[in-house]
Amino acid sequence: MLKIGIVGLGTVGSSVVKILQKNKEIIKSRAGVEIVPAIGVARNLEKHKDLGIVLSDNVDDILEDDSIDMVVELIGGVETAYGIVKRALEKGKSVVTANKALLAYHRYELQEIANGQGFGFEASVAGGIPIIKSLREGLSANQILSIKGILNGTCNYMLTKMIEEGVSFSEVLKEAQELGYAEADPTFDVGGFDASHKLLILASIAYGINAKPEDILIEGIEAINEDDIFFAKEFGYNIKLLAIAKKEGNSVELRVHPALIKKEQMIAKVDGVMNGVSVVGDFVGETLYYGAGAGGDATASAVVSDIISIARGETTPMLGFKKLIENELSLVEINDIETEYYVRMSVIDEVGVLSKISSLFAKHKISIDSFLQKSIKSSGKSTLLFSTHKCREKRVRDALSEIGELDFVQEKPTMIRIED
Amino acid sequence: MLKIGIVGLGTVGSSVVKILQKNKEIIKSRAGVEIVPAIGVARNLEKHKDLGIVLSDNVDDILEDDSIDMVVELIGGVETAYGIVKRALEKGKSVVTANKALLAYHRYELQEIANGQGFGFEASVAGGIPIIKSLREGLSANQILSIKGILNGTCNYMLTKMIEEGVSFSEVLKEAQELGYAEADPTFDVGGFDASHKLLILASIAYGINAKPEDILIEGIEAINEDDIFFAKEFGYNIKLLAIAKKEGNSVELRVHPALIKKEQMIAKVDGVMNGVSVVGDFVGETLYYGAGAGGDATASAVVSDIISIARGETTPMLGFKKLIENELSLVEINDIETEYYVRMSVIDEVGVLSKISSLFAKHKISIDSFLQKSIKSSGKSTLLFSTHKCREKRVRDALSEIGELDFVQEKPTMIRIED
């Protein structure tokens, strides 16, 4: 018998209890032992009295109880959770968590403290999709050439609505908030921060690289407007918030930003609140993983699968490497990223505008691939939409900064990277 | 150091050696030990002399060598392979195989003989996609409600071509043979047998059910013609060869056949030679896995990932269950399947045809959902295309058998099941 203490009985925590109760028999057959949700810790005990497990509002009732074999941490946040998980490991308990922020900041310390004790965190990335296990076990023969993930359901829901129904960012945000897909303060999701935490976890498993959110490029979807949608449709693109990891030689790129991707790509077909992760390995080629990235039941499915793996006596190294890799990988500087770009700017209609802009692009050695001009006659303004051939990020940033200074340019030009 | 003996050095075997050589360092970091392809057994040694490993044409050089820790079986076929694998296990060696036919017939005996020793077979289903690990580990918290797999790249390539380019079955088969996607005798692929072997393996992991190919419904794609394609397009369907497992109560349906599926479904978007598997769990909802289902490198990626899992000391039960489940599951009889159907028949244009046919449908309590008639004026013939509401398979079979006897019906009516 394996006795579990659950810290945090929100939607995920309650769902973990529900799964362990409803699927008790098949889980016992799969794990080889009975798995018992023995105690749950929450603030408001009254609210959970129908769960059918012992309740407490004191986490010590789990941590100090030697009969509890495993702690499931579902309170979120970084430092308090870190304290609880650390104490649990030091007490010889195994740990399962869904806490991406905890892992984004403390995964290497935790790996060291765990030191081979069971530590599951499948639920921290892409909810119910077993992407951690797939990357760590299923693709372990490969050098991972790239990961492109749609890891935030809120953003994907919003972008899908904007593209399919022409709804504006602010309208769709309001709708997402009403549906419970977006928080009252949506910054963590729409700003790309949530996706960045998940990307860092995947990057550790793929590359053994220890980066923090502060180290990487993170851009959100707030600036995307109807002109961008128009351009995307016109040229056969979809727009997705992508979490990207790429390796070339000893350099690794990690970045989160909206991207234009060709509609025919499998990852471009991941719509609505769903998550998807495309992984390219040097031998396996592209594989893709799709499913619900959030929600109590899907996330709890990942939590309980981790519990079962630990009950089975799992021996896979937490972050995928039994020994540290010797050759040091380095993160690519943001300025050194090379990709194609889509650029939007709003200008006053006057003679010589296009000539001045294109000479600035030329000066920065940026070559234009396609161009669209939308004039709004009555206003005397035009929107100019460009896409470029592959070039260094710094050139584009410099060019846009100079263009932004021109008298006839109405607002700061914006850009979206194009991923092929 | 873990020493591997490889039996069979075809495209997969050579690729296994190549991966272990090229990715040696990262594999060592992930596995915690050096993995050495020590010896390869093949018929034509001359052909493999550049592989950089010891060669032999005698499998005893692997099986009788106590320094070899693991046997990788890549010769295919059932009985010879079974003999080799059994001997290897009895000698205390772990085993990795890509052999779906071996598993389709002998997986439960092999599980018993292995008795907890390492036994990997990820490569036997869907090539490079880690579907076995995903189902067995990543989704282990769930009751599996359904599996729908596109598990045969040859069929998927052919059906994609037929739908996208209007090419006929015989033309596209010829083309697939020229490209090396189809064998000279294509029956094993286009007849659905290959997919059925893979389905049986997945069904064991999902349900612990021990079925053989002879026990289940297997239909191929040979009868699909341009009228079926026309109907599919007209009503927003794609046509895929699906391997289907479904559980309701204690009954499990296992079947392989072409199916009409709505274009919007994620699995319908898996095109060309690619494979895809959609799995629905009671808590996780739908997850989908996509990638290359065949080819030396992709398949070898799965083989080597299994080798690494065993090197890491994997403890997951081979077929997903540590203890047998107590409640007996039973296979649903083919006649008792309930689904929607699409029916095609060719008739002579004369008064009363539709009335007679529809009265036969009514007699068998089959309710029509949609109907299309294509008349070929000069010939005096028509093709009638129906789709039905959900009904029992037996009703449709009986109705079609009676309809087939009618004077004005030109050839045996055919049907394709519709999966929603």
Coordinates of N, CA and C in Angstrom, one line a residue, chain B residues 287-366:
Chain B
T287 N -6.0 12.5 -26.2 CA -4.6 12.9 -26.6 C -4.3 12.3 -27.9
L288 N -3.4 12.9 -28.6 CA -3.0 12.3 -29.9 C -1.5 12.4 -30.1
Y289 N -1.0 11.3 -30.8 CA 0.4 11.1 -31.0 C 0.7 10.9 -32.5
Y290 N 1.7 11.6 -33.0 CA 1.9 11.7 -34.4 C 3.3 11.6 -34.8
G291 N 3.7 10.9 -35.9 CA 5.0 10.9 -36.3 C 5.2 9.8 -37.4
A292 N 6.5 9.5 -37.7 CA 6.8 8.5 -38.7 C 6.6 7.1 -38.2
G293 N 5.8 6.4 -38.9 CA 5.4 5.0 -38.4 C 6.3 4.0 -39.0
A294 N 7.2 4.3 -39.9 CA 8.1 3.3 -40.5 C 9.4 4.0 -40.9
G295 N 10.3 3.3 -41.5 CA 11.5 3.8 -41.9 C 12.6 3.4 -40.9
G296 N 13.8 3.1 -41.4 CA 14.9 2.6 -40.6 C 15.2 3.5 -39.4
D297 N 15.4 4.8 -39.7 CA 15.8 5.7 -38.6 C 14.8 5.9 -37.5
A298 N 13.5 6.1 -37.9 CA 12.5 6.4 -37.0 C 12.2 5.1 -36.1
T299 N 12.2 3.9 -36.7 CA 12.0 2.7 -36.0 C 13.2 2.4 -35.1
A300 N 14.4 2.7 -35.6 CA 15.6 2.5 -34.7 C 15.6 3.4 -33.6
S301 N 15.1 4.6 -33.7 CA 14.9 5.6 -32.6 C 14.2 4.9 -31.4
A302 N 13.1 4.2 -31.8 CA 12.3 3.6 -30.8 C 13.1 2.4 -30.1
V303 N 13.8 1.6 -31.0 CA 14.6 0.5 -30.5 C 15.6 1.0 -29.5
V304 N 16.3 2.0 -29.9 CA 17.4 2.5 -29.0 C 16.8 3.2 -27.7
S305 N 15.7 3.8 -27.8 CA 15.1 4.4 -26.6 C 14.7 3.3 -25.6
D306 N 14.3 2.1 -26.2 CA 14.0 1.0 -25.3 C 15.3 0.5 -24.7
I307 N 16.4 0.4 -25.4 CA 17.7 0.0 -24.9 C 18.0 0.9 -23.7
I308 N 17.9 2.2 -23.9 CA 18.2 3.1 -22.8 C 17.3 2.9 -21.6
S309 N 16.0 2.7 -21.8 CA 15.2 2.5 -20.7 C 15.6 1.3 -19.9
I310 N 16.0 0.2 -20.6 CA 16.4 -1.0 -19.9 C 17.8 -0.7 -19.1
A311 N 18.6 0.0 -19.8 CA 19.9 0.4 -19.2 C 19.7 1.2 -17.9
R312 N 18.7 2.1 -17.9 CA 18.3 2.9 -16.8 C 17.7 2.1 -15.6
G313 N 17.4 0.8 -15.9 CA 16.8 -0.1 -14.9 C 15.3 0.0 -14.8
E314 N 14.7 0.2 -16.0 CA 13.2 0.3 -16.1 C 12.5 -0.8 -15.3
T315 N 11.4 -0.4 -14.6 CA 10.7 -1.4 -13.8 C 9.2 -1.5 -14.2
T316 N 8.9 -0.8 -15.3 CA 7.5 -0.8 -15.8 C 7.1 -2.2 -16.3
P317 N 6.0 -2.7 -15.9 CA 5.6 -4.1 -16.4 C 5.5 -4.1 -17.9
M318 N 6.0 -5.1 -18.6 CA 6.0 -5.2 -20.0 C 4.7 -4.8 -20.7
L319 N 3.6 -5.4 -20.3 CA 2.3 -5.1 -20.9 C 1.5 -4.2 -20.1
G320 N 2.1 -3.5 -19.1 CA 1.4 -2.4 -18.4 C 0.7 -2.8 -17.1
F321 N 0.5 -4.1 -16.9 CA -0.1 -4.5 -15.7 C 0.8 -5.4 -14.8
K322 N 0.9 -4.9 -13.5 CA 1.8 -5.7 -12.6 C 1.0 -6.9 -12.1
K323 N -0.3 -6.8 -12.0 CA -1.2 -7.9 -11.6 C -2.3 -8.0 -12.6
L324 N -2.7 -9.2 -12.9 CA -3.8 -9.3 -13.9 C -5.1 -8.7 -13.3
I325 N -5.9 -8.1 -14.2 CA -7.2 -7.5 -13.7 C -8.1 -8.6 -13.5
E326 N -9.0 -8.4 -12.5 CA -9.9 -9.5 -12.1 C -11.1 -9.6 -13.0
N327 N -11.7 -8.5 -13.3 CA -13.0 -8.6 -14.1 C -12.6 -8.9 -15.5
E328 N -13.2 -10.0 -16.0 CA -12.9 -10.5 -17.3 C -13.6 -9.6 -18.3
L329 N -12.8 -9.2 -19.3 CA -13.4 -8.4 -20.4 C -13.7 -9.4 -21.6
S330 N -14.8 -9.0 -22.3 CA -15.1 -9.9 -23.5 C -15.1 -9.1 -24.8
L331 N -14.6 -9.7 -25.8 CA -14.6 -9.1 -27.1 C -16.1 -9.0 -27.7
V332 N -16.4 -7.8 -28.2 CA -17.7 -7.7 -28.9 C -17.7 -8.5 -30.2
E333 N -18.8 -9.2 -30.4 CA -18.9 -9.9 -31.7 C -19.1 -8.9 -32.8
I334 N -18.5 -9.2 -34.0 CA -18.6 -8.3 -35.1 C -20.0 -7.9 -35.4
N335 N -21.0 -8.8 -35.4 CA -22.4 -8.5 -35.6 C -23.0 -7.5 -34.7
D336 N -22.4 -7.4 -33.5 CA -22.9 -6.5 -32.5 C -22.4 -5.1 -32.5
I337 N -21.4 -4.8 -33.3 CA -20.8 -3.5 -33.4 C -22.0 -2.5 -33.8
E338 N -22.0 -1.3 -33.1 CA -22.9 -0.3 -33.5 C -22.2 0.9 -34.0
T339 N -22.5 1.4 -35.2 CA -21.9 2.6 -35.7 C -22.8 3.1 -36.8
E340 N -22.3 4.2 -37.4 CA -23.0 4.7 -38.6 C -22.4 4.0 -39.8
Y341 N -23.1 3.9 -40.9 CA -22.6 3.3 -42.1 C -22.8 4.2 -43.4
Y342 N -21.8 4.0 -44.2 CA -22.0 4.6 -45.6 C -22.1 3.4 -46.5
V343 N -23.0 3.4 -47.4 CA -23.3 2.3 -48.3 C -23.3 2.7 -49.8
R344 N -22.6 1.9 -50.6 CA -22.5 2.2 -52.0 C -23.1 1.1 -52.8
M345 N -23.9 1.4 -53.8 CA -24.4 0.3 -54.7 C -24.6 0.8 -56.1
S346 N -24.4 -0.1 -57.1 CA -24.6 0.3 -58.5 C -25.9 -0.4 -59.0
V347 N -26.8 0.4 -59.6 CA -28.1 -0.2 -60.0 C -28.4 0.2 -61.4
I348 N -29.3 -0.6 -62.1 CA -29.8 -0.2 -63.4 C -30.9 0.8 -63.2
D349 N -30.9 1.8 -64.0 CA -31.9 2.9 -63.8 C -33.3 2.3 -64.3
E350 N -34.2 2.1 -63.3 CA -35.5 1.7 -63.8 C -36.5 2.1 -62.7
V351 N -37.8 2.1 -63.0 CA -38.8 2.6 -62.1 C -38.8 1.7 -60.8
G352 N -38.9 2.4 -59.7 CA -39.1 1.6 -58.4 C -37.9 1.2 -57.7
V353 N -36.7 1.4 -58.3 CA -35.5 1.0 -57.7 C -35.3 1.5 -56.2
L354 N -35.4 2.9 -56.1 CA -35.1 3.5 -54.9 C -36.2 3.0 -53.8
S355 N -37.4 2.9 -54.3 CA -38.5 2.4 -53.4 C -38.2 1.0 -52.8
K356 N -37.7 0.1 -53.7 CA -37.5 -1.2 -53.2 C -36.3 -1.2 -52.2
I357 N -35.3 -0.5 -52.6 CA -34.1 -0.5 -51.7 C -34.5 0.2 -50.4
S358 N -35.2 1.3 -50.4 CA -35.5 1.9 -49.1 C -36.5 1.1 -48.3
S359 N -37.3 0.3 -48.9 CA -38.2 -0.5 -48.1 C -37.4 -1.7 -47.5
L360 N -36.3 -2.1 -48.2 CA -35.4 -3.1 -47.5 C -34.7 -2.6 -46.3
F361 N -34.2 -1.3 -46.5 CA -33.6 -0.7 -45.3 C -34.6 -0.6 -44.2
A362 N -35.8 -0.2 -44.5 CA -36.8 0.0 -43.4 C -37.1 -1.3 -42.8
K363 N -37.2 -2.4 -43.6 CA -37.5 -3.7 -43.1 C -36.4 -4.1 -42.0
H364 N -35.1 -3.7 -42.3 CA -34.1 -4.1 -41.3 C -33.9 -3.0 -40.3
K365 N -34.8 -2.1 -40.2 CA -34.8 -1.0 -39.2 C -33.6 -0.1 -39.3
I366 N -33.1 0.1 -40.6 CA -32.0 1.0 -40.8 C -32.5 2.4 -41.2

